[in-house]
XYZ file of C-alpha atoms in Angstrom:
556
model
C 58.986 24.034 -36.092
C 56.321 22.628 -38.416
C 54.788 25.040 -40.937
C 51.759 24.359 -43.069
C 52.208 24.147 -46.813
C 50.347 26.375 -49.261
C 48.298 23.400 -50.577
C 47.192 22.596 -47.026
C 46.078 26.159 -46.392
C 44.282 26.337 -49.723
C 42.509 23.106 -48.886
C 41.510 24.494 -45.499
C 40.200 27.683 -47.066
C 38.336 25.779 -49.746
C 36.055 24.375 -47.079
C 34.624 27.847 -46.636
C 34.402 28.976 -50.274
C 31.719 26.727 -51.690
C 28.056 27.700 -51.461
C 27.208 24.347 -49.904
C 29.738 24.540 -47.098
C 28.895 28.203 -46.453
C 25.260 27.233 -46.060
C 26.206 24.378 -43.751
C 28.398 26.644 -41.662
C 25.651 29.264 -41.474
C 23.203 26.673 -40.219
C 25.638 25.360 -37.618
C 26.161 28.875 -36.282
C 22.521 29.938 -36.093
C 22.395 28.630 -32.553
C 25.502 29.402 -30.500
C 24.644 26.533 -28.159
C 25.764 24.257 -30.994
C 29.232 25.751 -30.888
C 31.324 22.986 -29.318
C 33.392 23.676 -26.248
C 37.026 23.269 -27.283
C 39.595 23.378 -24.497
C 42.293 24.628 -26.869
C 40.247 27.776 -27.445
C 38.896 28.267 -23.918
C 38.512 31.649 -22.231
C 39.586 30.995 -18.621
C 38.846 33.336 -15.712
C 41.363 33.015 -12.876
C 40.333 34.416 -9.510
C 41.511 34.324 -5.925
C 38.638 32.797 -3.995
C 39.108 35.113 -1.002
C 39.380 38.295 -3.091
C 36.618 38.028 -5.674
C 33.176 38.311 -4.095
C 31.751 37.915 -0.597
C 28.641 35.787 -0.846
C 28.394 34.761 2.800
C 29.451 37.178 5.525
C 28.869 34.564 8.231
C 32.158 32.834 7.355
C 34.333 35.959 7.181
C 35.963 35.099 10.502
C 36.600 31.446 11.355
C 39.141 29.366 13.279
C 39.970 32.337 15.527
C 42.000 34.048 12.790
C 41.978 37.392 14.582
C 45.634 38.455 14.570
C 46.579 41.723 12.898
C 48.080 41.011 9.481
C 50.148 42.892 6.955
C 48.124 44.855 4.402
C 46.129 42.466 2.188
C 47.668 39.506 4.053
C 44.532 38.307 5.838
C 41.170 36.904 4.815
C 39.026 39.534 3.075
C 35.715 37.640 2.849
C 35.579 36.240 -0.665
C 34.113 32.749 -0.853
C 32.589 30.002 -2.988
C 29.090 31.423 -2.640
C 30.411 34.740 -3.928
C 31.643 33.100 -7.126
C 28.320 31.286 -7.531
C 26.399 34.549 -7.167
C 28.355 36.105 -10.017
C 27.590 33.053 -12.146
C 23.882 33.557 -11.372
C 24.126 37.240 -12.272
C 25.585 36.358 -15.674
C 28.857 38.193 -15.059
C 30.933 35.427 -16.633
C 28.488 34.927 -19.507
C 28.817 38.583 -20.458
C 32.605 38.240 -20.397
C 32.515 35.202 -22.669
C 34.093 33.043 -19.980
C 33.690 29.298 -20.426
C 36.041 28.053 -17.689
C 36.735 29.358 -14.174
C 39.904 28.511 -12.266
C 40.085 29.570 -8.644
C 42.776 29.283 -5.987
C 42.775 26.216 -3.687
C 39.863 25.881 -1.290
C 41.144 23.036 0.903
C 41.535 23.631 4.634
C 44.488 25.911 5.348
C 46.772 26.133 8.362
C 44.814 27.711 11.204
C 47.437 30.174 12.362
C 49.439 32.766 10.430
C 53.149 33.340 9.787
C 55.316 36.349 8.998
C 57.460 35.843 5.905
C 59.003 39.294 6.240
C 56.001 41.092 4.774
C 53.782 41.143 7.848
C 51.739 38.352 9.375
C 49.927 36.322 6.710
C 47.098 33.842 6.874
C 46.475 31.221 4.179
C 43.857 33.327 2.369
C 45.480 32.360 -0.953
C 44.838 28.644 -0.462
C 48.380 27.352 -0.991
C 49.060 26.426 2.661
C 47.221 23.110 3.011
C 46.589 21.552 6.408
C 43.916 19.011 5.416
C 43.310 18.183 1.738
C 40.117 16.271 2.556
C 38.234 19.262 3.941
C 37.307 22.735 2.709
C 38.483 25.763 4.634
C 35.504 27.285 6.484
C 36.509 30.758 5.300
C 35.835 29.622 1.734
C 32.657 27.668 2.399
C 31.363 24.112 2.545
C 31.317 21.122 0.252
C 27.635 21.811 -0.293
C 28.634 25.279 -1.546
C 31.123 23.701 -3.939
C 28.536 21.233 -5.240
C 26.100 24.090 -5.890
C 28.767 26.169 -7.621
C 29.742 23.383 -10.021
C 26.099 22.746 -10.895
C 25.460 26.458 -11.527
C 28.603 26.751 -13.657
C 27.692 23.723 -15.747
C 24.188 25.083 -16.269
C 25.865 28.127 -17.870
C 28.227 25.986 -19.967
C 31.165 26.970 -17.769
C 33.814 24.420 -16.746
C 35.412 24.458 -13.290
C 39.176 24.126 -12.784
C 40.475 23.548 -9.276
C 44.017 24.358 -8.174
C 45.956 21.325 -6.943
C 48.979 21.453 -4.630
C 50.929 18.219 -4.201
C 54.487 19.277 -3.445
C 54.197 21.102 -0.110
C 52.133 21.548 3.046
C 51.470 24.809 4.824
C 54.014 26.384 7.185
C 54.512 25.067 10.704
C 53.047 27.181 13.528
C 52.244 26.741 17.198
C 48.826 25.472 16.106
C 49.830 23.672 12.917
C 51.984 20.613 13.474
C 54.775 19.684 11.085
C 53.992 16.524 9.112
C 56.097 13.438 10.027
C 59.659 13.068 8.692
C 58.649 10.261 6.345
C 56.143 12.653 4.749
C 58.108 15.885 4.378
C 61.573 17.428 4.350
C 62.274 20.842 5.856
C 65.524 21.452 3.996
C 67.621 22.178 2.065
C 66.137 25.153 0.229
C 65.989 24.810 -3.568
C 68.684 26.708 -5.475
C 67.244 25.867 -8.920
C 70.657 25.201 -10.466
C 69.715 21.724 -11.706
C 66.942 19.129 -11.660
C 67.717 17.669 -8.220
C 68.093 21.074 -6.597
C 64.668 22.022 -7.917
C 62.753 18.874 -6.996
C 64.300 17.390 -3.810
C 64.283 20.547 -1.717
C 61.978 23.086 -0.093
C 60.361 25.641 -2.371
C 60.964 28.332 0.252
C 62.307 28.031 3.786
C 58.970 27.845 5.610
C 57.146 25.354 3.346
C 57.788 21.688 4.243
C 58.347 19.783 0.997
C 56.360 16.592 0.480
C 58.670 13.674 -0.318
C 56.939 13.049 -3.632
C 59.805 10.848 -4.839
C 59.175 8.368 -2.021
C 57.595 4.991 -2.740
C 57.688 3.916 0.904
C 54.557 3.107 2.888
C 53.817 5.787 5.468
C 51.162 6.012 8.140
C 48.672 8.843 8.417
C 50.009 11.782 10.452
C 48.867 11.517 14.095
C 47.434 15.051 14.048
C 45.244 14.142 11.059
C 43.966 10.983 12.764
C 43.106 12.993 15.863
C 41.430 15.701 13.768
C 39.314 13.252 11.768
C 38.220 11.451 14.940
C 37.107 14.752 16.467
C 35.158 15.512 13.310
C 33.556 12.056 13.328
C 34.887 10.940 9.952
C 37.976 8.884 10.724
C 36.359 5.542 9.828
C 34.991 6.827 6.531
C 38.267 8.464 5.461
C 40.353 5.397 6.283
C 37.863 3.104 4.570
C 38.090 5.160 1.390
C 41.893 5.188 1.556
C 41.968 1.400 1.870
C 39.683 1.059 -1.149
C 41.852 3.475 -3.182
C 45.108 1.666 -2.444
C 43.497 -1.721 -3.060
C 42.151 -0.568 -6.441
C 45.318 1.140 -7.667
C 47.992 -1.095 -6.154
C 49.976 2.000 -5.226
C 52.102 1.910 -2.073
C 50.833 4.125 0.728
C 53.404 6.783 -0.195
C 52.787 10.493 0.545
C 52.051 11.518 -3.065
C 49.380 8.858 -3.498
C 47.482 9.948 -0.409
C 47.354 13.497 -1.795
C 46.422 12.306 -5.292
C 43.532 10.383 -3.771
C 42.378 13.401 -1.780
C 42.526 15.770 -4.761
C 40.791 13.440 -7.204
C 37.914 12.966 -4.752
C 36.717 16.434 -5.761
C 36.363 15.164 -9.324
C 34.547 11.989 -8.327
C 32.230 13.813 -5.920
C 31.439 17.040 -7.788
C 32.374 16.597 -11.440
C 34.954 19.362 -11.701
C 36.394 19.531 -15.212
C 40.075 20.302 -14.761
C 43.017 20.859 -12.456
C 45.779 23.423 -12.543
C 48.864 21.818 -11.023
C 50.783 24.121 -8.693
C 54.617 24.240 -8.555
C 54.800 21.338 -10.994
C 58.557 21.405 -11.587
C 59.199 20.893 -7.870
C 58.288 17.208 -8.043
C 59.377 14.300 -10.183
C 57.328 14.484 -13.385
C 55.948 10.961 -12.922
C 53.924 12.266 -9.966
C 51.775 14.182 -12.444
C 51.456 11.265 -14.832
C 49.978 9.233 -11.960
C 47.825 12.198 -10.972
C 46.365 12.434 -14.488
C 45.638 8.706 -14.550
C 43.570 9.021 -11.379
C 41.920 12.252 -12.587
C 40.777 10.439 -15.720
C 39.476 7.520 -13.678
C 37.541 9.800 -11.331
C 36.085 11.876 -14.193
C 34.997 8.805 -16.131
C 33.328 7.412 -13.028
C 31.591 10.706 -12.292
C 30.195 10.783 -15.840
C 29.009 7.184 -15.529
C 27.311 7.939 -12.204
C 25.786 11.244 -13.375
C 24.701 10.667 -16.991
C 22.192 13.543 -17.001
C 24.839 16.035 -15.841
C 27.495 15.276 -18.454
C 28.235 18.334 -20.588
C 30.076 16.682 -23.490
C 32.664 14.047 -24.318
C 35.688 16.181 -23.461
C 38.248 14.425 -21.286
C 39.528 15.804 -17.995
C 41.847 18.771 -18.565
C 45.112 19.550 -16.799
C 47.242 22.704 -16.802
C 50.819 22.821 -15.504
C 52.448 25.697 -13.696
C 56.101 25.135 -14.549
C 57.591 28.447 -13.531
C 59.379 30.176 -16.452
C 58.183 27.741 -19.130
C 57.616 29.528 -22.430
C 55.855 28.443 -25.602
C 59.121 28.718 -27.572
C 60.406 25.739 -25.567
C 57.917 23.515 -27.342
C 57.229 20.323 -25.436
C 60.310 20.500 -23.201
C 61.335 22.394 -20.099
C 65.085 22.673 -19.606
C 66.475 22.358 -16.057
C 70.020 22.832 -17.328
C 71.116 19.266 -16.741
C 67.869 17.619 -17.823
C 64.931 18.312 -20.138
C 61.442 17.223 -19.098
C 58.356 16.844 -21.290
C 55.409 17.567 -18.991
C 52.921 17.183 -21.847
C 53.853 13.492 -21.898
C 53.619 13.321 -18.110
C 50.030 14.174 -17.397
C 49.364 17.639 -18.813
C 47.261 18.953 -21.686
C 48.503 22.486 -21.229
C 51.278 24.575 -19.695
C 51.089 28.134 -18.417
C 53.015 30.330 -20.851
C 55.281 32.735 -18.975
C 56.514 34.076 -22.317
C 53.283 35.691 -23.436
C 53.650 38.950 -21.494
C 56.940 39.546 -23.323
C 55.511 38.620 -26.724
C 52.649 41.038 -26.020
C 55.161 43.890 -26.339
C 55.337 43.074 -30.079
C 52.828 43.757 -32.855
C 49.689 41.713 -33.468
C 50.930 39.751 -36.454
C 54.142 38.708 -34.702
C 52.125 37.299 -31.789
C 49.326 35.681 -33.762
C 51.464 34.009 -36.433
C 54.048 32.801 -33.898
C 51.436 31.145 -31.704
C 49.463 29.680 -34.587
C 52.602 28.125 -36.063
C 53.753 26.575 -32.788
C 50.326 25.380 -31.626
C 49.538 23.858 -35.019
C 53.055 22.460 -35.277
C 55.200 21.144 -32.433
C 52.420 21.560 -29.846
C 49.564 20.241 -31.978
C 47.174 18.345 -29.738
C 48.286 20.383 -26.716
C 48.105 24.071 -25.858
C 49.383 26.856 -23.610
C 47.628 29.201 -21.199
C 48.498 32.827 -22.002
C 48.318 35.529 -19.349
C 49.268 39.182 -18.870
C 48.883 39.430 -15.092
C 48.520 36.932 -12.261
C 48.601 36.473 -8.509
C 52.356 35.974 -8.251
C 53.980 37.631 -11.262
C 55.524 40.868 -10.015
C 56.150 42.124 -13.551
C 52.740 42.181 -15.282
C 52.321 43.475 -18.834
C 50.355 46.528 -17.704
C 51.076 47.159 -14.021
C 49.700 50.712 -14.058
C 46.607 49.737 -16.095
C 47.264 52.263 -18.855
C 46.907 49.745 -21.707
C 43.778 47.833 -20.740
C 42.258 47.906 -24.229
C 45.456 46.732 -25.911
C 45.901 44.041 -23.253
C 42.404 42.695 -23.874
C 42.805 42.710 -27.647
C 46.129 40.879 -27.595
C 45.170 38.337 -24.948
C 41.692 37.466 -26.159
C 42.546 37.266 -29.866
C 45.718 35.189 -29.471
C 45.877 31.473 -30.298
C 46.001 29.299 -27.184
C 43.923 29.505 -24.009
C 43.428 32.968 -22.524
C 43.720 33.565 -18.770
C 41.756 36.600 -17.625
C 43.052 37.345 -14.129
C 40.241 38.799 -12.049
C 40.164 42.548 -12.574
C 42.069 42.518 -15.877
C 38.740 43.289 -17.495
C 38.012 46.186 -15.113
C 41.522 47.630 -14.711
C 41.646 46.640 -11.029
C 44.693 48.355 -9.586
C 47.899 46.325 -9.357
C 49.643 49.079 -7.411
C 48.330 49.307 -3.841
C 49.993 51.686 -1.399
C 51.191 50.094 1.835
C 51.478 46.555 0.475
C 54.607 44.448 0.253
C 55.502 41.776 -2.266
C 52.697 40.083 -4.168
C 49.951 41.549 -1.947
C 49.483 44.432 -4.415
C 48.420 41.917 -7.068
C 45.708 40.543 -4.777
C 43.392 43.413 -3.877
C 39.667 42.807 -3.620
C 37.736 42.895 -6.904
C 36.756 46.471 -7.822
C 32.986 45.964 -8.000
C 32.268 49.570 -6.933
C 34.217 50.945 -9.909
C 32.384 48.593 -12.248
C 29.090 49.992 -10.971
C 29.967 53.688 -10.968
C 33.036 54.544 -13.071
C 32.305 55.192 -16.797
C 35.929 54.513 -17.810
C 35.882 51.187 -15.980
C 32.609 50.296 -17.688
C 34.090 51.188 -21.086
C 37.085 48.938 -20.448
C 34.833 46.114 -19.269
C 32.660 46.405 -22.372
C 35.715 46.009 -24.612
C 36.724 42.810 -22.807
C 33.134 41.546 -22.910
C 32.818 41.986 -26.675
C 36.120 40.274 -27.388
C 35.464 37.554 -24.821
C 32.062 36.664 -26.259
C 33.508 36.600 -29.765
C 36.246 34.263 -28.585
C 33.756 32.019 -26.784
C 31.491 31.836 -29.841
C 34.360 31.050 -32.207
C 36.817 28.241 -31.393
C 38.738 29.424 -34.459
C 40.160 32.279 -32.387
C 42.018 30.197 -29.808
C 42.205 26.795 -31.482
C 42.292 27.640 -35.191
C 44.804 28.409 -37.935
C 45.812 32.063 -38.323
C 46.533 33.776 -41.646
C 47.159 37.440 -42.351
C 45.029 38.898 -45.150
C 46.418 42.416 -45.217
C 49.223 44.155 -43.301
C 47.738 47.623 -43.917
C 44.998 47.896 -42.841
C 45.685 44.935 -40.599
C 43.231 42.091 -41.196
C 43.451 38.348 -40.696
C 41.320 35.251 -40.684
C 41.122 32.190 -38.462
C 39.706 28.814 -39.470
C 38.883 25.779 -37.370
C 37.206 22.434 -37.984
C 36.464 19.445 -35.807
C 34.296 16.596 -36.988
C 31.268 18.083 -38.747
C 31.815 21.506 -37.189
C 33.567 24.325 -39.051
C 34.242 27.899 -38.004
C 35.781 30.902 -39.759
C 36.121 34.567 -38.825
C 37.782 37.680 -40.206
C 39.209 40.342 -37.887
C 40.466 43.864 -38.521
C 42.466 45.873 -35.961
C 43.699 49.487 -35.717
C 41.283 50.505 -38.437
C 39.898 53.925 -39.305
C 36.957 55.284 -37.349
C 33.856 55.463 -39.531
C 33.650 53.699 -42.886
C 35.877 50.628 -43.199
C 36.339 48.369 -46.207
C 37.538 44.939 -45.066
C 39.031 42.394 -47.442
C 37.731 38.992 -46.388
C 40.055 36.841 -48.471
C 38.250 33.705 -49.577
C 36.599 33.141 -46.202
C 33.236 34.744 -47.005
C 32.106 34.569 -50.636
C 30.203 37.354 -52.378
C 26.604 37.569 -51.245
C 27.360 36.243 -47.765
C 25.649 38.189 -44.978
C 28.073 38.948 -42.184
C 27.917 40.739 -38.858
C 30.521 42.774 -37.002
C 30.309 41.324 -33.507
C 32.007 44.402 -32.047
C 29.615 47.105 -33.316
C 26.608 44.931 -34.100
C 26.525 46.270 -37.688
C 25.593 43.939 -40.535
C 26.579 43.933 -44.195
C 26.804 41.766 -47.312
C 30.121 40.755 -48.864
C 30.625 42.343 -52.296
C 33.689 41.928 -54.524
C 35.502 40.094 -51.753
C 35.023 42.932 -49.268
C 32.802 43.867 -46.339
C 31.886 47.474 -45.642
C 31.332 48.450 -41.995
C 30.610 51.961 -40.743
C 31.248 52.128 -37.007
C 32.741 54.364 -34.334
C 35.298 51.707 -33.427
C 38.728 50.743 -34.785
C 38.001 47.015 -34.492
C 35.913 44.758 -36.712
C 35.034 41.165 -35.748
C 33.337 39.575 -38.743
C 31.229 36.447 -38.389
C 28.420 34.904 -40.402
C 25.106 36.567 -39.648
C 23.092 34.240 -37.412
């Protein structure tokens, strides 16, 4: 593991100690719109499209999905318009969110299946039937276009969720894909690389033969469907153009890559989260990233007035059980794979919820060292709860403040799972399996419950601080004092520099914060948590507030 030398750190700190650079930094922070968006420090909101907000009740029931389901196993009404409405209302702005990732919105199987937990429909989005179309329960492509435009107007990036390795289950209504497209066995046993990649994820999910390089024809049911919908000629024309341009064989994975990257080319989405990444050969994702980059570059060229910045397309890998301590490799037992070198900028960090059991300095220094060492140029996505992790950090929601502090102040990307910020219950009576993790967003509690509002405010303050300061997620961490606990973060990119000082578990009332050599004497600083302002004197900042947290930044 690479560690920075004392001379390097002193050099980094020196940037912020001269009057000239302090003045420059003050000027660059007067207007927060000048703060660059840095993926490595992003604050990502992850939501289940169907469970977040109902913006259009007319699509609550579609495709005759009327069968009685298990509790929280059917469509609940959330949709793309619902997400867009919350963007309009400023909900994400107040939370300091600058990227939204939502579950897949492609057309799902029409019928439902019982996996032993009651009949389920594809409300979660992971049971694809047609990658080229949106599911009517989620909305239309016009809705998606409007959502992306609204998000970009608020400086928020959009991350879609991409599934390449499996289709939806087979039902009486939903035909199995042809044998040259999918396998229906054996089930994965996860004992080695082959038995994780060339097998079915679970018994009822046909596995796409992503290792195949053989030409395959379109499934007959898809041809029939497209003809009924009046778009067969257009879809096949686009496929011919794609295969002619890329030179790829007409293998299953390349069809799906084409279909997924169309959403980039058509709407300018900013990133993809790859689902069940370790269940395919890693080269699938390298090819996927190549086509994502091509589509994003083309979208920028065709929409010059809509381009937000010069950031490249961003990809996040879900490699189940990967942890940041593994560095760039994931170990299958008989083979190690580097997904960062096969198409991904980032990997979801399944280790964070365990690290969050430790103290602040353990977490912050560990992540800063790894992300500025072995993983420099890449990052991880930290989370404390999600849609499919049955062992969240705070299942009973008794540590919501601590959870927010640790997640939002840690180096790396933060994943706020919808309802983390409002203590949405993760224990729902009558549910089975992961359904308890997927209840509808608790908007009523946000409106009426003072404790919920207090929790939300804590997450909002920390989230906005994180958004305004790339140093938090993408910078270098250094402890100033163990007792009381204070630290600084520094970050620079090009002409932009950022530095903050944070104190945690402090006394209520008057607090004297050592600021190291980050803010020189005479510098006016503001505590972003309480709103109080002060001037640094003798290397210290004095803040009198009713809180035990201080978030010091240059006064704007």
